[in-house]
Structures are given as C-alpha cells and as structure tokens.
XYZ file of C-alpha atoms in Angstrom:
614
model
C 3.937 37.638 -20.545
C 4.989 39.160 -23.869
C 7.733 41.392 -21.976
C 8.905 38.380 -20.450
C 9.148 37.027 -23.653
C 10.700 40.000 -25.139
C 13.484 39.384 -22.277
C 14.191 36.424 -23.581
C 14.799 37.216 -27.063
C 16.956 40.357 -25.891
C 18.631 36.930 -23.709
C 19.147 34.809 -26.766
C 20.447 37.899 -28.995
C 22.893 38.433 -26.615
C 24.264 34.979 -26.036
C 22.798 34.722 -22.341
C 20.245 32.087 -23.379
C 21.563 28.611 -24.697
C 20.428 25.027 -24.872
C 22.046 22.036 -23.858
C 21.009 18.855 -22.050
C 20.696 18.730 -18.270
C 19.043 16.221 -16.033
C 15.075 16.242 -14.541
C 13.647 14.804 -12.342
C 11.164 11.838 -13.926
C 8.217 9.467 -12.548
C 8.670 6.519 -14.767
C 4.890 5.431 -13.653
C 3.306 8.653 -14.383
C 5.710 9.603 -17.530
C 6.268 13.045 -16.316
C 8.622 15.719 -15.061
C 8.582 16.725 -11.642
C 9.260 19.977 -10.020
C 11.300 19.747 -6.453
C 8.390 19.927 -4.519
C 6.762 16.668 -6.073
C 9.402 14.611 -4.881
C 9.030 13.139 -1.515
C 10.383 11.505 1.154
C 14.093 10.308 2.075
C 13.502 7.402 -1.216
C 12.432 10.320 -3.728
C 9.385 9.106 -4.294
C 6.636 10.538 -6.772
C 4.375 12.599 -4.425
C 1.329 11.101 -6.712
C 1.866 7.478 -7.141
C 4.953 6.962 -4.705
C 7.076 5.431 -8.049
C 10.867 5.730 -7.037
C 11.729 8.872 -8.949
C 14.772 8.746 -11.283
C 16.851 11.243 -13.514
C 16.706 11.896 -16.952
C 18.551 13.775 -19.479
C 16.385 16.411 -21.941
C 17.865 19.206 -23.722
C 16.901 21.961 -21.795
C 17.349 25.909 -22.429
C 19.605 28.238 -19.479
C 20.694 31.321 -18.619
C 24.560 32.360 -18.176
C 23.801 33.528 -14.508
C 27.434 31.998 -13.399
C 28.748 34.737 -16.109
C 27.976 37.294 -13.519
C 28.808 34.965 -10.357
C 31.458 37.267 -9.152
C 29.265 41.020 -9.375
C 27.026 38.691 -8.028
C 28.781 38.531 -4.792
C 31.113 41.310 -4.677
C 27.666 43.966 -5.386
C 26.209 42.244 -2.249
C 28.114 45.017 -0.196
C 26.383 48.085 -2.151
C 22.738 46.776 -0.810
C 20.803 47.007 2.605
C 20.280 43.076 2.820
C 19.903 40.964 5.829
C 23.261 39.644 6.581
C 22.033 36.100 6.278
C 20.680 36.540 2.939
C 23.632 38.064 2.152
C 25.405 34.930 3.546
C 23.301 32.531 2.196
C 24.139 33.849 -1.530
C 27.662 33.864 -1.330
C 27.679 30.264 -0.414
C 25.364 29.373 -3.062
C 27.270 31.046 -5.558
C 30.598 29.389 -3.778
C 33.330 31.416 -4.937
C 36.537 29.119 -4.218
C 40.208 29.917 -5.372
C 42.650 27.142 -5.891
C 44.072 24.832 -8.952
C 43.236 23.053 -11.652
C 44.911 19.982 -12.521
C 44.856 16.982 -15.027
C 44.896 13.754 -14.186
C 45.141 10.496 -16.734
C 43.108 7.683 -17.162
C 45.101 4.481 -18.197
C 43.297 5.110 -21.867
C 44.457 8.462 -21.589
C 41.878 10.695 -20.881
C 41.899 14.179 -18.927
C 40.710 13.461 -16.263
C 40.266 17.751 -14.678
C 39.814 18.288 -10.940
C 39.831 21.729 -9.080
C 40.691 21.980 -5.721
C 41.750 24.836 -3.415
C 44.534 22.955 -1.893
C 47.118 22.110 -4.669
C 49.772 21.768 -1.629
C 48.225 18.184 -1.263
C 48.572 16.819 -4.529
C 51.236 14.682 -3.495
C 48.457 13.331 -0.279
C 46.122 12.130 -3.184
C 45.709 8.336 -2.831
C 42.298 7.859 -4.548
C 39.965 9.628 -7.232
C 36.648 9.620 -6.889
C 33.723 10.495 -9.741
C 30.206 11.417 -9.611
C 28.272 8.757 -11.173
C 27.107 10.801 -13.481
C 30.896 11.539 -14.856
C 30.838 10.849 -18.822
C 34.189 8.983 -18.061
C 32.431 6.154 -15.757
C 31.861 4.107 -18.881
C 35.052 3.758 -20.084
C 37.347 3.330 -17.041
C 35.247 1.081 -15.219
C 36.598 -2.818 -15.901
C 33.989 -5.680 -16.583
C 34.578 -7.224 -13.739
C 33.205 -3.720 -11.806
C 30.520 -2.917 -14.360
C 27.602 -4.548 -12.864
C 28.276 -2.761 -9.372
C 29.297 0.624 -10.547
C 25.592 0.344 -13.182
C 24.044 -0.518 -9.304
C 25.180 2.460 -7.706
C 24.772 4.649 -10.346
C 21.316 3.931 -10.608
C 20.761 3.950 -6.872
C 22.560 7.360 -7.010
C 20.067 8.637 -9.359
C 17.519 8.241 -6.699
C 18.681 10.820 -4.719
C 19.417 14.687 -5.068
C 21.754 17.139 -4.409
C 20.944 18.271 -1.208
C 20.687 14.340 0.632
C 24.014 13.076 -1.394
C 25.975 16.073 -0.361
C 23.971 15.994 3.441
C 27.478 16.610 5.974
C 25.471 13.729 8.350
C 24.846 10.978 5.466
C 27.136 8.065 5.574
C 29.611 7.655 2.783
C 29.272 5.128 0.037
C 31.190 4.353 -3.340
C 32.041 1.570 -5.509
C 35.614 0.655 -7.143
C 35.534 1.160 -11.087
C 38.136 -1.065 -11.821
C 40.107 1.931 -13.602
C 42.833 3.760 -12.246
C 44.655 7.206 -13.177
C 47.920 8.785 -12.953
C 48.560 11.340 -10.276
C 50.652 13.864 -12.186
C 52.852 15.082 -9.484
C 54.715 12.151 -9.145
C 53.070 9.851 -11.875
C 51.772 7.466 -8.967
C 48.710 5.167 -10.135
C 45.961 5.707 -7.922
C 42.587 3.902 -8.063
C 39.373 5.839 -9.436
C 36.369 5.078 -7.601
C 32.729 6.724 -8.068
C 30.233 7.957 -5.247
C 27.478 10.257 -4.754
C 28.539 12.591 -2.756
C 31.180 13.777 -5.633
C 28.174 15.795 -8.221
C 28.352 17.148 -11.795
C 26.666 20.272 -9.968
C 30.236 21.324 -8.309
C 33.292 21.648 -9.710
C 33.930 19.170 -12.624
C 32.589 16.147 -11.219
C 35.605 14.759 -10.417
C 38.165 15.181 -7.311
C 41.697 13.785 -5.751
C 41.399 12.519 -2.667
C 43.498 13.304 -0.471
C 42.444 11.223 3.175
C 45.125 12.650 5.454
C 44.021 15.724 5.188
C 40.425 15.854 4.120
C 37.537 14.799 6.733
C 35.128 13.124 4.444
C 38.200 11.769 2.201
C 39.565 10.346 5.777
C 35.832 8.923 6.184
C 35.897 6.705 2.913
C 39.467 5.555 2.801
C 38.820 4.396 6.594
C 35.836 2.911 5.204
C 37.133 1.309 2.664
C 40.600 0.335 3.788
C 42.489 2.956 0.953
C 45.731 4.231 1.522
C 46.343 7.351 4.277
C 49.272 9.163 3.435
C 50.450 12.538 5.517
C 51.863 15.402 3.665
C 51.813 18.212 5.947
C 53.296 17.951 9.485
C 51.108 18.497 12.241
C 52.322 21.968 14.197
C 54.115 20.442 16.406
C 55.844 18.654 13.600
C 54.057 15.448 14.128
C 54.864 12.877 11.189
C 53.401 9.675 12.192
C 49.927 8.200 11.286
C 46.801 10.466 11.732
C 43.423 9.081 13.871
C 41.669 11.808 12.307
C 42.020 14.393 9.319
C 44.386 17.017 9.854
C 43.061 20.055 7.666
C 45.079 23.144 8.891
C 46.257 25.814 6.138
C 48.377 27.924 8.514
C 50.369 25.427 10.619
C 52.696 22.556 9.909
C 55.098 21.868 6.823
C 55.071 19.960 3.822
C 56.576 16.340 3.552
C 56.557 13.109 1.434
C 55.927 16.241 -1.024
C 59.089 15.888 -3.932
C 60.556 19.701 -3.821
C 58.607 21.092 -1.961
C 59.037 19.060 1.415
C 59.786 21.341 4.371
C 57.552 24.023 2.486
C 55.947 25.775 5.622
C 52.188 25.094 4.940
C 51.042 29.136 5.171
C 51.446 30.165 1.962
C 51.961 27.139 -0.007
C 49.277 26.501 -2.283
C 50.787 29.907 -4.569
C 54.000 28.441 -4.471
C 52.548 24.907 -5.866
C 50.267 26.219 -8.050
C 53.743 28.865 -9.553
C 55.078 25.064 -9.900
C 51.960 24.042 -12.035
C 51.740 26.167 -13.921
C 55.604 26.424 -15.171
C 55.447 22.515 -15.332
C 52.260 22.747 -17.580
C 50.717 20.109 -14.820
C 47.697 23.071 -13.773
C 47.185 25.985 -13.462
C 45.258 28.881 -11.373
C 41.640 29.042 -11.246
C 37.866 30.095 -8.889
C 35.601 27.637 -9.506
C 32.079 28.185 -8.367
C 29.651 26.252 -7.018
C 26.646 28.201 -9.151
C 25.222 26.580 -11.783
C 23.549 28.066 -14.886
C 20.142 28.551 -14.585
C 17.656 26.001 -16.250
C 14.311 27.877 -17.259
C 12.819 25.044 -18.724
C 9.502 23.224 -18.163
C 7.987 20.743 -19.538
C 4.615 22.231 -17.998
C 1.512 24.396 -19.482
C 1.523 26.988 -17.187
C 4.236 29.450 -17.942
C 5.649 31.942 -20.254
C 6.120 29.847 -23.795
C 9.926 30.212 -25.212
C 9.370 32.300 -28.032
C 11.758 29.587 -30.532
C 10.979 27.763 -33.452
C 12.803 24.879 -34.630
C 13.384 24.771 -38.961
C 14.995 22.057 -40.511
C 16.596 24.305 -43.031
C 17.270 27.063 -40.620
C 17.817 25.799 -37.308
C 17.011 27.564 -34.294
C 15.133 30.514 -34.924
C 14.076 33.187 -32.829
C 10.454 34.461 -32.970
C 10.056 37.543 -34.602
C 10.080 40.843 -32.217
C 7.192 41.879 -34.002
C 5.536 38.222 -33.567
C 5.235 38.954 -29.780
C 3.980 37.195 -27.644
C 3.646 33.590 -28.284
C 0.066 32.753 -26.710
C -0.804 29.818 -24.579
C -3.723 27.867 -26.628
C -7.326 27.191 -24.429
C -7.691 23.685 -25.237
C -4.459 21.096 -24.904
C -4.873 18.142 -23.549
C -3.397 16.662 -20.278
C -1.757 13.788 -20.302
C 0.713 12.111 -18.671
C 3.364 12.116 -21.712
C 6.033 13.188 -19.537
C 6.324 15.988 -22.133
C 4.567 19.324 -22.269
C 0.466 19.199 -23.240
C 1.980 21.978 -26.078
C 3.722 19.375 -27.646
C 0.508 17.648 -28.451
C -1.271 20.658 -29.220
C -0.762 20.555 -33.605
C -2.586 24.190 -33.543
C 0.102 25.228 -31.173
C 3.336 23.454 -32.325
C 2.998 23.676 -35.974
C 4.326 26.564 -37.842
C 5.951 27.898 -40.368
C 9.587 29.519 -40.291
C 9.419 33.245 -39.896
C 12.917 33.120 -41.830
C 12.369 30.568 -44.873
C 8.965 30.171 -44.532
C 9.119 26.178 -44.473
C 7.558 23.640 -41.811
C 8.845 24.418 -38.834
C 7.924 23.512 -34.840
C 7.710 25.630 -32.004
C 9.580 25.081 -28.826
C 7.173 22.991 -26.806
C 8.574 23.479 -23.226
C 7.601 27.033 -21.342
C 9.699 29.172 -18.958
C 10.175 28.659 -15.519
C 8.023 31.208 -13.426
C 10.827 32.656 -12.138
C 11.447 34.528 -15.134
C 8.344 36.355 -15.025
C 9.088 37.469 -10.801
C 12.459 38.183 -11.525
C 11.078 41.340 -13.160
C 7.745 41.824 -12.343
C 8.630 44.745 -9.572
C 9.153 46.813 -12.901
C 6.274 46.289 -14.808
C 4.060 48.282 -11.994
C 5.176 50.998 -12.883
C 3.577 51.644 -15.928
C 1.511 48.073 -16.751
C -0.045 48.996 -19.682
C 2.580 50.304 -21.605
C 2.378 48.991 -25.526
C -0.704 47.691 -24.353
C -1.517 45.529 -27.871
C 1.343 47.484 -30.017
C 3.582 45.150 -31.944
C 6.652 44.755 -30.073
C 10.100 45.782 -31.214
C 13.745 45.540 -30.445
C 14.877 48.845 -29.934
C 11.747 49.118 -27.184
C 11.521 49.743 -23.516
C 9.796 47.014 -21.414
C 8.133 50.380 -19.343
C 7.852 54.371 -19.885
C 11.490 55.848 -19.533
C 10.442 58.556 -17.851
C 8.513 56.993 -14.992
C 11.670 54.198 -14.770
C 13.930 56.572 -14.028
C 11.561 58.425 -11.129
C 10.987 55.018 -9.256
C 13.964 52.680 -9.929
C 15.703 50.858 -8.959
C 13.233 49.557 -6.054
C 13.803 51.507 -2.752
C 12.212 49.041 0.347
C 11.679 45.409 -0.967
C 9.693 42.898 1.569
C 9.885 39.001 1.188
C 10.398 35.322 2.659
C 14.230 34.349 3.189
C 13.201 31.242 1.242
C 13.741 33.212 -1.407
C 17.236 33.786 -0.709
C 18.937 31.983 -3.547
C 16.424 31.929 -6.167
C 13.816 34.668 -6.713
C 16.393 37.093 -4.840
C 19.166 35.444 -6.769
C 17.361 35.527 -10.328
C 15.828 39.044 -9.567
C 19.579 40.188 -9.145
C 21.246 38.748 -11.995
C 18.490 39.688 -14.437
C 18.808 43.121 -13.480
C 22.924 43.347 -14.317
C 21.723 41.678 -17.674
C 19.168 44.466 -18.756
C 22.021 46.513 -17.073
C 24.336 45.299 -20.350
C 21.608 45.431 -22.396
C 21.219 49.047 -21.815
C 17.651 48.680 -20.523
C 18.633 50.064 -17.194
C 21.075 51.861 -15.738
C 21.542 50.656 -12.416
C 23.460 46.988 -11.010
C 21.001 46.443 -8.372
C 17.389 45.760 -8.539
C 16.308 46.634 -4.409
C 18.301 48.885 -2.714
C 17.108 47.621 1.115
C 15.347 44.047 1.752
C 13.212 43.075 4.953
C 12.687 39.275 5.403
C 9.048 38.522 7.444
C 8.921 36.126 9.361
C 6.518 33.110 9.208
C 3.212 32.982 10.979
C 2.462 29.287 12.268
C -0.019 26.837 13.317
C -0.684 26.914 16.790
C 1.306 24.246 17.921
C 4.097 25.823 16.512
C 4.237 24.222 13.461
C 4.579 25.342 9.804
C 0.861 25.431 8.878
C 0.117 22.273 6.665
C -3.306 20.743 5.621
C -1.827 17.442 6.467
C -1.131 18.414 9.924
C -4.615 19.821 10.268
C -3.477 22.986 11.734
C -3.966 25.689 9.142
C -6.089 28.682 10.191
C -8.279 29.768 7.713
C -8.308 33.919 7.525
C -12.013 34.160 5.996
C -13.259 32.567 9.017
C -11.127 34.352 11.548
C -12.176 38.020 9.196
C -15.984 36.855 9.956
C -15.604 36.468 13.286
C -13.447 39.304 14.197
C -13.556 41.528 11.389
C -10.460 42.512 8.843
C -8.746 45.081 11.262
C -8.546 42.729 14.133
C -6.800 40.192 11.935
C -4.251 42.355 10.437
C -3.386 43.858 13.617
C -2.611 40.311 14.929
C -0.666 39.401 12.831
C 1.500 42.212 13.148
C 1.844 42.665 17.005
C 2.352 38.624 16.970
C 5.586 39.472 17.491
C 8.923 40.552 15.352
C 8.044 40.794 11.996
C 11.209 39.178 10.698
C 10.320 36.049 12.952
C 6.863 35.784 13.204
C 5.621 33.378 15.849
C 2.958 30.561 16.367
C -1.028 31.753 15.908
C -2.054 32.156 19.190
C -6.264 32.175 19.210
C -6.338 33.750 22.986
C -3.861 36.484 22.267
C -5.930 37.971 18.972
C -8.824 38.364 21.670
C -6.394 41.076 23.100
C -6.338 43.394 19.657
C -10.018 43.050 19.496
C -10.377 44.197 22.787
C -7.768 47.116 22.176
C -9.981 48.119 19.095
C -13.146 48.457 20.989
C -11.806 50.328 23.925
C -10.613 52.482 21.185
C -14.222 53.016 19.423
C -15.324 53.639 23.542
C -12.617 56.711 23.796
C -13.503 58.520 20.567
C -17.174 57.922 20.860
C -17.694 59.221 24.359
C -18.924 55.736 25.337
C -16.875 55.990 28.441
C -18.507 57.199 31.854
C -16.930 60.683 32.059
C -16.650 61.887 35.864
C -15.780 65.064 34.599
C -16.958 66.939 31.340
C -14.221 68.038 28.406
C -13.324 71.585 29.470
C -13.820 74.555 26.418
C -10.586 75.592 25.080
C -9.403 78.492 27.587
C -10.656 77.323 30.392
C -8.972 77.037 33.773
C -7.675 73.667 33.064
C -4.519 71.613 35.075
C -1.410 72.908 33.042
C 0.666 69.563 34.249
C -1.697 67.648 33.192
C -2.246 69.333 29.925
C 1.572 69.072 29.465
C 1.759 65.261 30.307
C -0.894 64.364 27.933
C 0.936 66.569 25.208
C 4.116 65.169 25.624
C 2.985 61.658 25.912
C 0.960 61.941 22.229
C 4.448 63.436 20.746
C 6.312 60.329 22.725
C 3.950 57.812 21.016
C 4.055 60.078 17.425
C 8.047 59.516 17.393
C 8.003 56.094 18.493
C 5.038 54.747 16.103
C 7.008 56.479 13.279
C 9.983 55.196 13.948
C 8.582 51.285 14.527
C 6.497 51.724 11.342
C 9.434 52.587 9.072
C 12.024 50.031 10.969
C 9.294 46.971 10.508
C 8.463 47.364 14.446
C 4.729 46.485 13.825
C 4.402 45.119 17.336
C 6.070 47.516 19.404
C 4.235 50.445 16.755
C 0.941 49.121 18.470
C 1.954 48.255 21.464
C 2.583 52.006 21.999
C -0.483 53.103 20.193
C -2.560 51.071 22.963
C -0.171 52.189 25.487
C -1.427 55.926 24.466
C -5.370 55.143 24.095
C -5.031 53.956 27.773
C -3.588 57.724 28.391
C -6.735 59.226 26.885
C -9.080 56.172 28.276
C -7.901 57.623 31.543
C -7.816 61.412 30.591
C -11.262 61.175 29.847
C -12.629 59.136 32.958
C -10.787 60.592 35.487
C -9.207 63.886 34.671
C -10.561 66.978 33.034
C -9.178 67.561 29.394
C -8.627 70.649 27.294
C -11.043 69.897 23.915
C -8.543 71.286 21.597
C -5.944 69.134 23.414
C -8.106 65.712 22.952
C -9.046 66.326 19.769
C -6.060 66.793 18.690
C -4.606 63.909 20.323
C -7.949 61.595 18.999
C -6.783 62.813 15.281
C -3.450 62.306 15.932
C -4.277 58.713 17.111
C -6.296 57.666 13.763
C -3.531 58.897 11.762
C -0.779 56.415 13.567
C -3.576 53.797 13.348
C -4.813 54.057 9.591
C -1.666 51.996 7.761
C -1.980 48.875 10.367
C -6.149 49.483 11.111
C -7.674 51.436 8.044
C -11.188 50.748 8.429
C -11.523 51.300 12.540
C -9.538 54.566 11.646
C -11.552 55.855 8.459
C -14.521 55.782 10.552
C -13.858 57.697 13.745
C -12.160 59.799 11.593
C -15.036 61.040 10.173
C -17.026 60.883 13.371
C-alpha cells in the first residue's frame, strides 16, 4: 500500500486532501465506530450488541471529490456505461441550478438556503433546519429547548437514506426562533426536522407549502400557513388541496413586482432581481459530498501524517514510504483505532524539527486502494523496495501508456456511486497531477448480474440458503460449475441457483466427451478425405460450424454467455448426429471437433484442454 500512500501525499501536496470534523456512526455500549453495514435494523441498532447507535463528531481527513462534481457528470457521455449507472451517478452527484439567498435570524444571523425555485420566495411561510444546523442552539427559545434537544437526539438515530425515505412520515419540532424572509421582510417561524440534512445543500431551506409536496405535507400537519404564489393554468387563485409544483404553467401572484410574471421563465428574472438587490444571487449546488477516507479501523492503508507540536501537520517524508501496519496492537473496544494504542506505532519523531511528534492514528478507507488498483497490474513490482520519491511514477511509463486507460471493465452496479464513483474522480486527479494523461479510467463497463439462493433470494447465511461452490466443484467438477453459472441466464441479471438445471450442463459436457471420443455407436464409419461422400451434407455441417463460430464470437464479446453455449450445444448435437447417423468427411469433423474446443476453452478450459490433445 505504499503507492496508495504515495497518492495521498501527491493528494495533500496538492490541496485535495484536508481535515475537518464530520460525523460517525458510534455504539455507545461497545465504544466504537461503525461502518454502514454494522448498523441494523429500522432503530439503527449496533449489529453486535443491538445498543441504539448514535452520531458523533471526530475530525476526520477527505478528499475534494465535489471539486470535480461537474467533469464528473458531464465526462459520463465520453464512456460506454450502462445507462443506469450512468443515471445513478448523476443523481448522486445532484447537479441543481437555482439561488442562493439569506435569510435573518432575530439575533441576526445568515441564515443561507439554496433552492432552484427563487420565483417562490414570496410562497415561503416556514424555515425548516436539520438538527444538526450549528444555528439550532441559538434560535431555539427556552421554552422549546427541551423538545428541539428530544428530536435532535432522536434524529441522530437515524441516517440519511430513512430521514430523506419519499414514504416516511414527516416530523419536526418548533424552535421558538423565527427569521426574516428577505423578499418582503415577513417573519416566518424556523422549525427543525430530519428530513432537512447537513449532507444537501446548506442544511437549511424556505418552505414554501403551496407549492412544494413534502412542504404541503408538514404545514398540513402542523397547521402552518399555505400561501399560493403561482396561479394554477387555468388561472386558479383560490386555496390548493394539494401542492401545485408546475414550472411551465400559471403566473406569479401575492409576489410584490413580479405578480403576473408568467411562471416559464421566471426563476432568471427573480434571481436578475437578487442579485441587483444584493438579496442572492446565482448558484448549482450539489448534492455530493466530499469524500471521508477515514477509519478508525486496523485494516487499511495508514495516512502517512504526523502530528508536531512545533510544526503542525506534517507530511511523511516521500522517501519515508510506506508507513507499515505493526503485527501486534491490541483490540479493544476504545472506539478509537488499536494504532492509537500501539506506542511503537504512534510515537515518533518529526521528520521536519525532529521533536516528539504522533502519527495519524486512523487508516484509509479501502476504497482508496480499489480506486486504483486496475493500474498497478500492469507492472506490480515496479520500485519493488526502492525508496519512493516525488517526481516518481506509481507504474512503468512505457507499459501505462500501451494498456491505459482500461478498455472492458466488469463489476456489480452496487458499485455505482462509490468504487465507480471514487475510481473516476481519482483518475481526473492523477490526470492534474500529470500522472496520466487521460480523464477516464474504463472506457466500456458491463454490470453482472447477481446469482441467488434458490428461492430467489439474495444468498444470506441467515436465510440458510447459500450454496457453497467447493461442494458443488466436488460433485460436479469446476467446468460444470462455471458453465452454470454463465448459461443461468443474462449475465447482467443473473437469476436464482437452480440445482436441476446445472444437471443439464453436466449432461451437455459428457455428451460432448462421447462425440470426440468415439464413444457414440457409429452406424456408419468416418469416410477418408476424398471419398465419395454426400456434398449437401458436407455443406450443411460446414455451414452450420461457421453459423455457431460467428454467433459464439459474437455472444462471447457482447457478455452473451448463455446464448454463447446454448449454441455451442446446439452444434455438438449437429456432430452427435453426424456421427450416428450420417457418414462424415474426416477432415470435415476434425475440423469441426477443433473448432468446437476452441469456442469452448474460455467458458470450459479443462473439458477443452483435454480432448484437445486427444
């Protein structure tokens, strides 16, 4: 992991890495960090001891990734990528165009919210704050504290995905506060709920109920004011039994100057008016965050950073490379990394003063090593033990520039917005870097599908229906089993393991070994090239082995795996029948035998190897 480790420093050199304090998730019974997949269940509960799992703030070292948020999404149309990955990134990365504006809080604080409909300013009848907002403190009342402390901490129970789930019901509490809608200097109550998230935007939004669906939602709920702004198109003014959200029809009203603005078009003209007012101004927010490559975990990479007194941060050395994982820590549940008990490990001395100093304890997310790791095969040995050095190249020039970037890349679309994600940004990094000269990492992707129990379920150990391949190999040997699983079905969708249907390939393989083997009870013997020999049928069996050469060629290199073998078992039938029935030029079945273990070998090497040399 010293490359990975070298990418880091090139990172922090660079600006790319920083360090500030983000929220983890934290077992208070077990005093540790958990990763995502340790927290279960709808109450976030710790996977190990089932302790309600809460959030905590440690500093915590990132990646710029939303610096490249827009190549990020506009490159997406120079690759040969599924269309739902595709998808599936730009809405992660959330490109969204609109306004931002500054509200006051009755102490005067900014209070900034973006939104991509400035024409409703004037609808705005609430505010409402994440719970996490850094303003919460100060603008709720005493008379609100001990509710708004209630739901914040309930709120810190949950993440992202279920507080922002379209299907959850609403919920908030009242602060006490309120803040001044700058559009018409209105005072508007400033309430906090979880579905509003530090993650998105800045924490904060207006709400405008009229004309928002989940705004409409909580002001019903909660008895706030509804007030129309934008006609409906057949210039309906009255009150609204649902939200009416439509950017293209309808006009402007109870809207100062701009009333009888038509609605198409309006959100330039307000946000003109912002701007020249000084009220807001233009701006994309995105939804992307930066990435957080910090664990408070053994296993991974260790951030190559020492912390001096005198000095500061300080980077480790180039030269110093890598920073090695020690054999012996200790695990305990500190809820901090074993390294930082480790005094061998932690305790060092400041490559730039020389003074006491501490290494960073936490290690890099594993991400960072598979975001480059298609790379390194190309030459994995290179500076094999050689002290590292800026000006160096993470792999042989020469053989980078033959194979990259990556032609044909295969993997899970659960990998969609991070490893695919990561994999992309960190390639238009070493891009700036000079380290490569090319914005892309994989020029064409092919998502698999999944392969699943067989009742059609993802395979789980608590569900009991995992298949184990060892067993299944013993039984029916290695080529059986990877033929299965690719004539299961598509390979992008995979398909429930069916233990009746592998019984098929087997049986395909063995009437195989009967063909080439002369196993088969011949009524007729193979003829001697130039004999007197049925030209039809000679031409039928020819033109059905080129048929099946074209089509197992073309299924192989489009990911057709099933249909690749269907016709390959489509064509031993030919010559199962050829042989038993008809009389057959030798030349002609040989060749068409040969030709067969060649289409076989990439899907059934061994089967193939061996009549091959038979």
């Amino acid at each position: 992991y010293k490359w990975s480790q070298w990418f880091f420093r090139k990172f922090y050199d660079a600006g790319i890495a920083y360090r500030e304090y983000a929220p983890v998730d934290f077992c208070p019974t077990c005093n540790t960090t958990l990763a995502r997949e340790q927290v279960w269940g709808d109450d976030r509960h710790c996977e190990r001891c089932g302790t309600p799992v809460i959030k905590k703030n440690l500093e915590q070292w990132k990646f710029r990734i939303t610096s490249y948020a827009d190549e990020l999404i506009d490159m997406l149309n120079n690759i040969d990528w599924p269309e739902r990955v595709k998808v599936m990134q730009t809405n992660w990365i959330g490109r969204s165009y609109g306004a931002e504006v500054t509200f006051r809080t009755e102490q005067g604080d900014a209070l900034e919210i973006f939104t991509t409909r400035p024409d409703t300013l004037w609808g705005a009848t609430f505010m409402v704050l994440a719970p996490e907002h850094p303003l919460v403190g100060s603008v709720t009342s005493d008379a609100q504290r001990a509710a708004v402390e209630a739901y914040q901490e309930q709120a810190s129970r949950m993440d992202e995905i279920q507080r922002g789930a379209a299907d959850k019901e609403k919920t908030g509490v009242f602060t006490g506060g309120y803040a001044i809608n700058p559009v018409n200097d209105e005072q508007i109550p400033i309430w906090i709920a979880d579905y509003v998230m530090m993650g998105y935007g800045t924490g904060a939004i207006m709400a405008v109920p009229a004309h928002d669906e989940r705004d409409f939602a909580f002001a019903t709920k909660y008895g706030l004011e509804i007030r129309r702004v934008i006609t409906g198109p057949d210039g309906a003014t009255g009150p609204l039994e649902a939200a009416y959200d439509s950017k293209d029809t309808g006009e402007m009203i109870n809207s100062g100057p701009f009333d009888g603005t038509p609605v198409k078009g309006a959100v330039g003209k307000v946000t003109e008016w912002l701007e020249a007012n000084e009220l807001g101004r233009g701006a994309v927010n995105y939804r992307l965050r930066d990435w957080l490559i910090s664990r408070q975990r053994m296993w991974g990479a260790p951030i190559p950073i020492v912390y001096c007194e005198t000095c500061g941060v300080v980077p480790v050395p180039y030269e110093d490379l890598p920073v090695l994982l020690p054999d012996d820590a200790e695990f305990k549940p500190t809820g901090e990394s074993p390294l930082k008990y480790h005094e061998g490990f932690r305790y060092v001395k400041c490559p730039t003063c020389g003074g006491d100093a501490e290494r960073e304890t936490d290690t890099m997310d594993t991400f960072m090593c598979s975001s480059w790791y298609q790379y390194a095969y190309i030459s994995p040995y290179w500076k094999s033990g050689e002290p590292l050095k800026a000006d160096d190249m993470p792999w042989e020039k020469e053989k980078g520039d033959y194979w990259l970037p990556v032609d044909q890349y295969t993997g899970g679309i659960e990998h969609a917005t991070m490893h695919l994600l990561y994999t992309r940004f960190f390639t238009k990094a070493l891009r700036d870097l000079g380290v490569v000269d090319f914005d892309e990492p994989m020029q064409r992707l092919f998502n698999q599908g999944m392969i699943l129990g067989p009742d059609g379920e993802k395979m789980s150990k608590s569900r009991g229906n995992v298949i184990n391949p060892d067993e299944v190999v013993d039984r029916y040997g290695a080529d059986t089993v990877r033929g299965y699983l690719m004539f299961i079905g598509p390979w992008d969708q995979g398909g429930p393991w069916d233990p009746q249907a592998i019984e098929g390939v087997h049986r395909f393989l063995h009437r195989v070994w009967a063909v080439v083997t002369e196993d088969v009870q011949l009524e007729k013997p193979l003829l001697d090239a130039g004999s007197a020999v049925d030209a039809a049928q000679e031409r039928a069996l020819e033109r059905k082995l080129h048929q099946t050469i074209l089509k197992v060629t073309d299924d192989i290199e489009n990911f057709r795996f099933n249909t690749a073998i269907a016709a390959m078992m489509e064509f031993n039938n030919t010559l199962y029948k050829a042989r038993e029935t008809g009389v057959v030029n030798t030349v002609i079945w040989n060749q068409a035998v040969r030709d067969l273990m060649l289409m076989m070998a990439p899907i059934f090497p061994h089967i193939a190897d061996e009549l091959w040399h038979r």
